[in-house]
Short mmCIF file of C-alpha atoms in Angstrom, two decimals:
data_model
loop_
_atom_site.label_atom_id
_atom_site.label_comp_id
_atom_site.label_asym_id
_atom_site.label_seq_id
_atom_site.Cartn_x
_atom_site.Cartn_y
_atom_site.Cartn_z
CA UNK F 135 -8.23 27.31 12.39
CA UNK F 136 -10.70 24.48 11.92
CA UNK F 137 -10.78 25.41 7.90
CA UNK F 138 -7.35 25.20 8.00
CA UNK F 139 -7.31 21.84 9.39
CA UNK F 140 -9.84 20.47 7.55
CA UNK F 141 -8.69 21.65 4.36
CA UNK F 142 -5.05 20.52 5.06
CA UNK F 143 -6.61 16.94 5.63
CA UNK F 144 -8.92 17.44 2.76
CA UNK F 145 -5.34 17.86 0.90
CA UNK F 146 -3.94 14.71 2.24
CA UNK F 147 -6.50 12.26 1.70
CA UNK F 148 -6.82 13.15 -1.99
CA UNK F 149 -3.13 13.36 -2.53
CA UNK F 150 -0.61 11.79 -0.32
CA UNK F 151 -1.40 8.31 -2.24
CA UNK F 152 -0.42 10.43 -5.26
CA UNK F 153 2.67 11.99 -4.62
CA UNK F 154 3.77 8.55 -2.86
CA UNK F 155 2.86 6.88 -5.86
CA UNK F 156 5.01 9.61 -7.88
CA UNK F 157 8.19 9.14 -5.83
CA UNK F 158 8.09 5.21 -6.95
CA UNK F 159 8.51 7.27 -10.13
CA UNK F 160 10.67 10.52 -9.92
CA UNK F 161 12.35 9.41 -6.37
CA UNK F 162 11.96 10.49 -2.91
CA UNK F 163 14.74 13.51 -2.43
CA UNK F 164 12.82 16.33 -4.62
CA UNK F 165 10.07 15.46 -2.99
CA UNK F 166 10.95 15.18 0.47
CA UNK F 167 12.73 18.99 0.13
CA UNK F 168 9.48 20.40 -1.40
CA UNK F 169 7.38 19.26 1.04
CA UNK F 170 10.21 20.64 4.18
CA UNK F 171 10.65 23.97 2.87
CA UNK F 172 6.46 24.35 2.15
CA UNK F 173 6.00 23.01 6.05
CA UNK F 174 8.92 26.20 6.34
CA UNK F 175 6.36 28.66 4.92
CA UNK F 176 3.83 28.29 7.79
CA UNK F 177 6.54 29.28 10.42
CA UNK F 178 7.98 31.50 8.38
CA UNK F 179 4.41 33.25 8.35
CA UNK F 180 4.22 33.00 12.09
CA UNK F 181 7.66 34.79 12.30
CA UNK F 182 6.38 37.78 10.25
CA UNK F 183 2.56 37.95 11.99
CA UNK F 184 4.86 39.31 14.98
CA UNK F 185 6.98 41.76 13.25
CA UNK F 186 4.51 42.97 10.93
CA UNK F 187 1.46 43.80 13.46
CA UNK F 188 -1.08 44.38 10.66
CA UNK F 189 -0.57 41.53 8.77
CA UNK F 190 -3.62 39.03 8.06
CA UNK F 191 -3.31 36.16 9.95
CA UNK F 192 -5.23 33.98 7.55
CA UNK F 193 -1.47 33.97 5.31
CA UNK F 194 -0.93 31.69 8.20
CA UNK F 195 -3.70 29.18 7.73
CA UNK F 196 -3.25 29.36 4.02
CA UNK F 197 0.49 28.42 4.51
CA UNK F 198 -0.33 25.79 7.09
CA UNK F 199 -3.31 24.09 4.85
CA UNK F 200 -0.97 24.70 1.82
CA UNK F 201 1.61 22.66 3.93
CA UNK F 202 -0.58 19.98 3.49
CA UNK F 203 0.07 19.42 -0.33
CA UNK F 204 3.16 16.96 -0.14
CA UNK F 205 2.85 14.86 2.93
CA UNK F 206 6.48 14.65 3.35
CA UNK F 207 6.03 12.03 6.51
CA UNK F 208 4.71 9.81 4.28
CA UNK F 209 7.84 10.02 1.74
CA UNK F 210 10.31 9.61 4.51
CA UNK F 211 8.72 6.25 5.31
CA UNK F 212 8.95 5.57 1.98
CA UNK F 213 13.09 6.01 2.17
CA UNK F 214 13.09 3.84 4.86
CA UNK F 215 11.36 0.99 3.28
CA UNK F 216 13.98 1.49 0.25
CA UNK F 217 16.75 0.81 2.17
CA UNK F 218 15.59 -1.78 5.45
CA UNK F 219 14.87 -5.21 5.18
CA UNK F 220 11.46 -6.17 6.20
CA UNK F 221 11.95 -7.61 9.67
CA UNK F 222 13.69 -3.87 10.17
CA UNK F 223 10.86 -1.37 8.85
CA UNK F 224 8.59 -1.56 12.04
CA UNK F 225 11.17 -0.29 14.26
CA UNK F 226 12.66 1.53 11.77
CA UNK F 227 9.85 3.38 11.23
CA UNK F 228 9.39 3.93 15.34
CA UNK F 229 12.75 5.51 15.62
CA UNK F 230 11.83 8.22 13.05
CA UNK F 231 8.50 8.70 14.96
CA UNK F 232 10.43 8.93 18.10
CA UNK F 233 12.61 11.62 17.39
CA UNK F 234 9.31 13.63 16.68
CA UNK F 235 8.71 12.49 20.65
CA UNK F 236 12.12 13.55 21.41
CA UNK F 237 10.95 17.24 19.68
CA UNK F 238 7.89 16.86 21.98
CA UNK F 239 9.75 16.17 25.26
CA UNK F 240 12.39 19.53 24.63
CA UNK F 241 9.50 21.63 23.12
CA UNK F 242 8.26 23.13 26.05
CA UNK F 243 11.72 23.81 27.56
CA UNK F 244 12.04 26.87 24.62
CA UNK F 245 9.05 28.43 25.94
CA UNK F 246 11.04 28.66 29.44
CA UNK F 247 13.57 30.63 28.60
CA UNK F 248 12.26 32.48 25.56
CA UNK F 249 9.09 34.54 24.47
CA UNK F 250 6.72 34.11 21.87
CA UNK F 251 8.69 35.85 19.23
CA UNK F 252 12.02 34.14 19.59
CA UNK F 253 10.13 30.43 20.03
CA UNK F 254 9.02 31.01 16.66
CA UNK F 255 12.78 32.39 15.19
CA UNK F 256 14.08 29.44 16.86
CA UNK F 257 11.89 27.43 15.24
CA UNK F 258 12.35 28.50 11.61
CA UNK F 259 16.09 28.13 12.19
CA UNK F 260 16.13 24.55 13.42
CA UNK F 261 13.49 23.98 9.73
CA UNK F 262 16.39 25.59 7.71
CA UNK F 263 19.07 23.62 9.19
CA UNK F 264 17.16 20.53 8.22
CA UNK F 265 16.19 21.39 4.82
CA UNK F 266 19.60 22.79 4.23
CA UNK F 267 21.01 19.24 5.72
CA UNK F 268 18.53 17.17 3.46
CA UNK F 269 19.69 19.21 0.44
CA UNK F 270 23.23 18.91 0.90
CA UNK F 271 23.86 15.11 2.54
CA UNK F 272 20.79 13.43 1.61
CA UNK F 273 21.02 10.92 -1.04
CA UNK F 274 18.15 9.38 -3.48
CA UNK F 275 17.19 5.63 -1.81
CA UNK F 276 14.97 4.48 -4.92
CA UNK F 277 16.80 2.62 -6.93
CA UNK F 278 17.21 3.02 -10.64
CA UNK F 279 15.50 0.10 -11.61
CA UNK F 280 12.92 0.09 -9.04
CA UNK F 281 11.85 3.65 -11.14
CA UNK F 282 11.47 2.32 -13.93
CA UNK F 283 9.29 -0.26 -12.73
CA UNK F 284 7.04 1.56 -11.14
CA UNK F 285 6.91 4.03 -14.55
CA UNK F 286 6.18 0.85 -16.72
CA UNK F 287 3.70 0.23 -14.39
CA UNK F 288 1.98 3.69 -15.25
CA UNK F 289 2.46 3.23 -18.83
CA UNK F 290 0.74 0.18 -19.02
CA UNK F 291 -2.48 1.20 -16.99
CA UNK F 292 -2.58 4.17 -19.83
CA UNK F 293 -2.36 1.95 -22.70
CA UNK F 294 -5.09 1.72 -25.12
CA UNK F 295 -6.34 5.62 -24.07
CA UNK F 296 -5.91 7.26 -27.27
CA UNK F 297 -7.75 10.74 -26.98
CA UNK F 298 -7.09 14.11 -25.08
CA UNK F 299 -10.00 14.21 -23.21
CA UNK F 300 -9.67 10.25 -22.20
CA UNK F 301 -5.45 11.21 -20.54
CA UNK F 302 -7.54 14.09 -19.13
CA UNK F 303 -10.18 11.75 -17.65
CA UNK F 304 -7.14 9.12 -16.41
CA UNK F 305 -4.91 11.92 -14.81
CA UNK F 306 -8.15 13.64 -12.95
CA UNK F 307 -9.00 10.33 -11.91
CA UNK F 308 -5.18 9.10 -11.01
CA UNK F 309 -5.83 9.86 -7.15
CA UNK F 310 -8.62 7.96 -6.42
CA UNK F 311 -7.19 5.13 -8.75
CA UNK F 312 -3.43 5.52 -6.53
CA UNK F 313 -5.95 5.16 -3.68
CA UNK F 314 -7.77 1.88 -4.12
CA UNK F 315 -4.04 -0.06 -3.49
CA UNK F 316 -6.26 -0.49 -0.06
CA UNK F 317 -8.82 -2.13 -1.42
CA UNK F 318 -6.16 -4.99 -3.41
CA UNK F 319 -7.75 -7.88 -0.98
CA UNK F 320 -9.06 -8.59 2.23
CA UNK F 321 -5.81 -8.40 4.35
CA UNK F 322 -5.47 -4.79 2.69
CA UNK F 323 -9.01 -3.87 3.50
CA UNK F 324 -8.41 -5.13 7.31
CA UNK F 325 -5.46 -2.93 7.71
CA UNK F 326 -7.42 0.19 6.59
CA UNK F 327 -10.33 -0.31 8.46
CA UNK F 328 -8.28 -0.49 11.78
CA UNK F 329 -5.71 2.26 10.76
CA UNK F 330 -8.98 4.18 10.58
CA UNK F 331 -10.85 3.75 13.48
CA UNK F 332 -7.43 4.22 15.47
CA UNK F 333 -7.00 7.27 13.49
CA UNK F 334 -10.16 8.55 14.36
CA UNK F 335 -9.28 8.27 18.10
CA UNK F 336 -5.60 9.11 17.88
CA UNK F 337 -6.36 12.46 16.00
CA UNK F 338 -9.34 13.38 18.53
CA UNK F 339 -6.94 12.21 21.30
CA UNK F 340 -4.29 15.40 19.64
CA UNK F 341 -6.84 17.51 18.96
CA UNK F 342 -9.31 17.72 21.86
CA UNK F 343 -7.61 16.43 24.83
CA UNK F 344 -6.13 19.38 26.20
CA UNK F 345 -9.06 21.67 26.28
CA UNK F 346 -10.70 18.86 27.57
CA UNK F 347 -8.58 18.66 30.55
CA UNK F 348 -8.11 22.91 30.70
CA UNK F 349 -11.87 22.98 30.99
CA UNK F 350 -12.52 19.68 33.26
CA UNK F 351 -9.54 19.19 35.57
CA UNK F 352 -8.48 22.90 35.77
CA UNK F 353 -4.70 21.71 34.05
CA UNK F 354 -2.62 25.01 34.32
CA UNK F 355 0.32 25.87 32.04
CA UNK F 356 2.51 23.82 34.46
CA UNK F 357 0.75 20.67 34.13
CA UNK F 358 0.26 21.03 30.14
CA UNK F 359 4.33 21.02 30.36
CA UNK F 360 4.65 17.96 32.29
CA UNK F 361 2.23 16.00 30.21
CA UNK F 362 4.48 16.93 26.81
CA UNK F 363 7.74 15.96 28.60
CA UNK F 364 5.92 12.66 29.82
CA UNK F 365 4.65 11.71 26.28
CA UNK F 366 7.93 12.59 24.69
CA UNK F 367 10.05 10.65 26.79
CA UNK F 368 7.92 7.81 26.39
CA UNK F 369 7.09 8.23 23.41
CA UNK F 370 11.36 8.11 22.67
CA UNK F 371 11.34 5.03 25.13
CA UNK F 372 8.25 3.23 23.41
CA UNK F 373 8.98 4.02 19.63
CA UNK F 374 12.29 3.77 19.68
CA UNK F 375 13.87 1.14 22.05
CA UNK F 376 10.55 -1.14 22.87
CA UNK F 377 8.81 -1.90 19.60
CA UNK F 378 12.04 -3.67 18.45
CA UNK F 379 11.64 -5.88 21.60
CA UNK F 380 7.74 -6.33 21.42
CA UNK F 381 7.71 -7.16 17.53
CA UNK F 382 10.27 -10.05 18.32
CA UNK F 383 8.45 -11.67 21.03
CA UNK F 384 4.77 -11.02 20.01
CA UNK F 385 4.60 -10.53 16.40
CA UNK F 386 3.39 -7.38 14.59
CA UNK F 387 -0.40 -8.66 14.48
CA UNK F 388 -0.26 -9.11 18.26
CA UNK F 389 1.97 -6.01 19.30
CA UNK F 390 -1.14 -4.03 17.48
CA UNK F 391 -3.81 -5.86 19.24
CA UNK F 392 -2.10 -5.04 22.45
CA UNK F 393 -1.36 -1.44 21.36
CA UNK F 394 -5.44 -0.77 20.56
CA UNK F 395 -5.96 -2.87 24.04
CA UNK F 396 -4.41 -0.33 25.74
CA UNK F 397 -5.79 2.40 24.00
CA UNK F 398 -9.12 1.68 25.10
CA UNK F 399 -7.82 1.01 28.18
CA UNK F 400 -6.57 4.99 28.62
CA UNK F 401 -9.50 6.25 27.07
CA UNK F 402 -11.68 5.26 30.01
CA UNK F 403 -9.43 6.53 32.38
CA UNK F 404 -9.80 9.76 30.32
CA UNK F 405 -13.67 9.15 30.65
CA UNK F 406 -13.78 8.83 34.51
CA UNK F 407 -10.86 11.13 35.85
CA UNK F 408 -11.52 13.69 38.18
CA UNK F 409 -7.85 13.59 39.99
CA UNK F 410 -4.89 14.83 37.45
CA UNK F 411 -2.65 11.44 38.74
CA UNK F 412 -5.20 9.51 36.92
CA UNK F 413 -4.97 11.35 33.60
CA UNK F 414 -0.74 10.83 34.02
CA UNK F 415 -1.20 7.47 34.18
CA UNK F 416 -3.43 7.46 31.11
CA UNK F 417 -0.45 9.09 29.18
CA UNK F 418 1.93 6.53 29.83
CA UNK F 419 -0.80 4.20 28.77
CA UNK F 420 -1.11 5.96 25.56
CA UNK F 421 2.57 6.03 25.05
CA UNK F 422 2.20 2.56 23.92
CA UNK F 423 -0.59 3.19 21.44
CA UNK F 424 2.51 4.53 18.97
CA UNK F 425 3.73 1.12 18.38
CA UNK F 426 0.81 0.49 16.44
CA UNK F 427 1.23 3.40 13.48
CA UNK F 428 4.90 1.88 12.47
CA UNK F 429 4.11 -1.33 12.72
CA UNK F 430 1.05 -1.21 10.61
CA UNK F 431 2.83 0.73 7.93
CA UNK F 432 5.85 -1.86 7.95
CA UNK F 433 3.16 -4.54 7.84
CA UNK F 434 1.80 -2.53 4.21
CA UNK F 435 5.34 -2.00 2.97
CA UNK F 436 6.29 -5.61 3.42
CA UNK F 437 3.20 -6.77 1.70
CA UNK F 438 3.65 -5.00 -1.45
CA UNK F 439 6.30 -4.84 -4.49
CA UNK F 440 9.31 -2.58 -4.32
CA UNK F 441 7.87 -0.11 -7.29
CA UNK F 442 4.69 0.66 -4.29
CA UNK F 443 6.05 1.18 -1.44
CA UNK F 444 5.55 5.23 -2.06
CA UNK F 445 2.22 4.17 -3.03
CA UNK F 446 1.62 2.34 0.16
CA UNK F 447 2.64 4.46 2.37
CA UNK F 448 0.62 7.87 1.07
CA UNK F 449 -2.41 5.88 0.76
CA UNK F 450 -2.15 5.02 4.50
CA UNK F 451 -1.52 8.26 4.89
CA UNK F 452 -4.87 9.35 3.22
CA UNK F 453 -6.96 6.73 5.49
CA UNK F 454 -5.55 8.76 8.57
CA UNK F 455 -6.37 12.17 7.00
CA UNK F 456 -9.92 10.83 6.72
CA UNK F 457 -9.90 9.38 9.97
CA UNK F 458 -7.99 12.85 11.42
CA UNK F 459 -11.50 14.72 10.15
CA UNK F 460 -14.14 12.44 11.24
CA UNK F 461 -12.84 11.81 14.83
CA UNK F 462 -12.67 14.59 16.34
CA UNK F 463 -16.23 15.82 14.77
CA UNK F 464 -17.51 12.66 15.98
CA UNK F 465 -16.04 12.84 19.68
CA UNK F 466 -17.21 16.76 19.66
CA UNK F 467 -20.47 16.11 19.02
CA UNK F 468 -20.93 13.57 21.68
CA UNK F 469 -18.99 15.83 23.85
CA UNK F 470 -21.89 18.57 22.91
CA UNK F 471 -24.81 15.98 23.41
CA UNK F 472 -23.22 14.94 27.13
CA UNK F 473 -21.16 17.98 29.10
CA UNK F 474 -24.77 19.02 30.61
CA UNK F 475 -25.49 15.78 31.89
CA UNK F 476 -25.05 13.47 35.46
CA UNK F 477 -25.13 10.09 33.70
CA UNK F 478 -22.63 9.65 31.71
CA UNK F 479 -21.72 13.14 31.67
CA UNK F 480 -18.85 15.08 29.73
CA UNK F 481 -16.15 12.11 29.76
CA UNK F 482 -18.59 10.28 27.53
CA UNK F 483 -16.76 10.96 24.19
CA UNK F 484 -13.45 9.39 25.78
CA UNK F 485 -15.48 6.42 26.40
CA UNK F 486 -16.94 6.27 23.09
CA UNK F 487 -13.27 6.73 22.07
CA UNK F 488 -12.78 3.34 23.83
CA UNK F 489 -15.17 1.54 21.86
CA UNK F 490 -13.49 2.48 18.64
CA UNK F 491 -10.18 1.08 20.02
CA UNK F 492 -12.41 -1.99 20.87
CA UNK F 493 -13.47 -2.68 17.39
CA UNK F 494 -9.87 -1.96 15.64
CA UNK F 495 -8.57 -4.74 17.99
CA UNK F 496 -11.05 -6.71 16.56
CA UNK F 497 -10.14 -5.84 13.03
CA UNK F 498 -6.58 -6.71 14.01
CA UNK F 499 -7.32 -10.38 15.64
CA UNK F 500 -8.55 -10.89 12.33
CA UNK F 501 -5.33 -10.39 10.46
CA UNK F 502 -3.79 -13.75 9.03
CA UNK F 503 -0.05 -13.99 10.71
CA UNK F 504 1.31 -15.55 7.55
CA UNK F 505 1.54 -12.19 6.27
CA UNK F 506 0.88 -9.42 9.16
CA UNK F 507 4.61 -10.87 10.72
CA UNK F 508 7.29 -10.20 8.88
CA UNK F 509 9.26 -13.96 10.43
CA UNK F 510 6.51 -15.81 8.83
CA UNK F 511 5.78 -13.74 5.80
CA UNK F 512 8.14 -14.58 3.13
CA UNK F 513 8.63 -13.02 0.27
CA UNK F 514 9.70 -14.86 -2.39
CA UNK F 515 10.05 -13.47 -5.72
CA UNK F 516 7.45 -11.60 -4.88
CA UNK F 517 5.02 -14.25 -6.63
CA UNK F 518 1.80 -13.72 -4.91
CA UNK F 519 2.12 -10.16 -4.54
CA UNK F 520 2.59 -10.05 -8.14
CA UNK F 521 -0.60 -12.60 -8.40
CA UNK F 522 -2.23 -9.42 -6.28
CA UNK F 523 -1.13 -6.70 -8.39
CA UNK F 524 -2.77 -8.47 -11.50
CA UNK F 525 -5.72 -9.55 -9.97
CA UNK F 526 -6.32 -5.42 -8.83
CA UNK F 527 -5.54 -4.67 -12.26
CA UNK F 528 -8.03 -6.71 -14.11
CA UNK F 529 -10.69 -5.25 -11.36
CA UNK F 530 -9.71 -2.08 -12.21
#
């Protein structure tokens, strides 16, 4: 399982800035139903590991790594930013990350009524119905011209290479290249470097919190329940009604600092729970940690040109793969170095988990509000983003 998790990561990192930077090209929809129906395959796997006894389970963790090829996420957020104006792509971007909190919340309810074997039937059928609804009712959002763009754009970074072996060297080097969008200028380095420390403690949040608590606080079956219906419903209440709210009376750059704030702020109470009430209220702390994600990625998309926004958005998306690997590594081995101990003892790693919440709220405070809010940030004619562009160009 851990190969299979690193190697899916190991797949978005080196290519979800790609294939983003493709749709600018091709267009979302093909996209968007390749990567459904190869998320499909890893259920569909599951499905047949129960019906066919003697089947290899590692067809699952091939199809589940494989999954990780076309980040499809990342192109939905691209369709989004096609078709919302800028003050509208934060929360616009919460609502589709709440209804994968409302999936959360009703999750567990399946398990209730139904075994392992029909969890997982259920579960392909509800995939199929979506692809089958984003094949037949959902329309291409980049525009015609906004292609081409983006293609002349490609054409003109391969001008001047004449010989096989130099389009060989350009294409094997095209994801890195799609890649360093992040490094354009400061503001674009700030917003990487505090997507990725979040996204180290975010993904070790996912990944090790529950056997944390199963081995710690003795959380039975019962209680794992309860926390997925809290963070679901909150997460639905944060992501899709609040941010909206928050954005207008803070600002993005301040609705992330207070975001990370509270993230440390849950962490510790992670750190130094011993009563189960104390690790509830951490979760409804942590339900406003997933204002932060959309927000930051509206703050990208509404600092670039229309022809990048694909571009934008997988890149992003490669930062938290990174992020998704080292994290919970890092937390793990602290977690090794401390469980043994009195002083500070097994809770260490949520505390260290704190820190790095500490120091991307410091990476946020020093984002310039001229162009991390979208009512101050204007963007006319796109001059200075073109003035970017050109500038990253000649670096290149």
């Amino acid at each position: 399982k851990e190969c299979e998790g690193f190697h899916k990561s190991l797949f978005f990192f080196f290519l979800s800035s790609l294939l983003g930077a493709i749709s600018d090209e091709v267009g979302r929809r093909g996209l968007l139903l390749l990567g459904l129906f190869m998320s499909c395959t890893s259920t569909i796997c599951l499905v047949l590991l129960q019906i066919i006894p003697v089947m290899s389970p590692n067809w699952y963790y091939m199809a589940r790594a494989s999954s990780g090829l076309i980040n499809w996420m990342a192109i939905c957020l691209s369709c989004l930013s096609d078709v919302l104006p800028p003050q509208w792509r934060a929360a616009g971007f919460g609502m589709l990350l709440a209804s994968f909190s409302l999936g959360i919340a009703f999750s567990p309810i399946l398990a209730v009524f139904l075994n392992h074997f029909y969890v997982s039937v259920v579960s392909l059928c509800i995939l199929v119905v979506a692809w089958l609804v984003l094949f037949f009712f959902f329309s291409e959002t980049l525009p015609a011209s906004v292609a081409a763009e983006a293609k002349q754009r490609r054409e003109t970074e391969t001008h001047g290479i004449v010989t096989r072996w130099g389009h060989i060297l350009h294409t094997l080097g095209r994801p890195l290249r799609e890649l360093s969008i992040l490094n354009r200028n400061n503001f674009f380095r700030l917003l990487a470097a505090l997507a990725f420390f979040s996204g180290m403690v975010s993904q070790a949040d996912q990944t090790l919190l529950l056997y944390y608590l199963e081995e710690r606080l003795a959380f039975n079956e019962k209680d794992v329940a309860k926390m997925f219906v809290m963070m679901g419903v909150l997460g639905i209440l944060v992501q899709g009604v609040l941010i909206k709210p928050f954005i207008a009376c803070l600002g993005e750059r301040f609705v992330i600092v207070f975001a990370f704030l509270l993230g440390s702020v849950h962490n510790v109470l992670y750190g130094i729970a011993s009563k189960k009430w104390v690790v509830f209220v951490a979760i409804s702390l942590a339900s406003f940690v997933g204002m932060s994600f959309p927000t930051i990625s509206a703050i990208k998309a509404n600092n670039v040109l229309e022809n990048e926004q694909g571009r934008i958005q997988g890149a992003l998306f490669s930062i938290q793969a990174l992020a998704g690997g080292t994290g919970p590594m890092v937390l793990r081995f602290v977690y090794r170095c401390t469980k043994d101990s009195t002083f500070p003892g097994p809770g260490t790693m949520w505390l260290v988990a704190a820190v790095l919440y500490f120091v991307a709220t410091c990476f946020a405070l020093l984002l310039p509000s001229e162009k991390a809010n979208s009512k101050e940030a204007r963007r006319d004619g796109y001059e200075e983003l073109g003035n970017d562009y050109d500038s990253n160009q000649e670096s290149l």
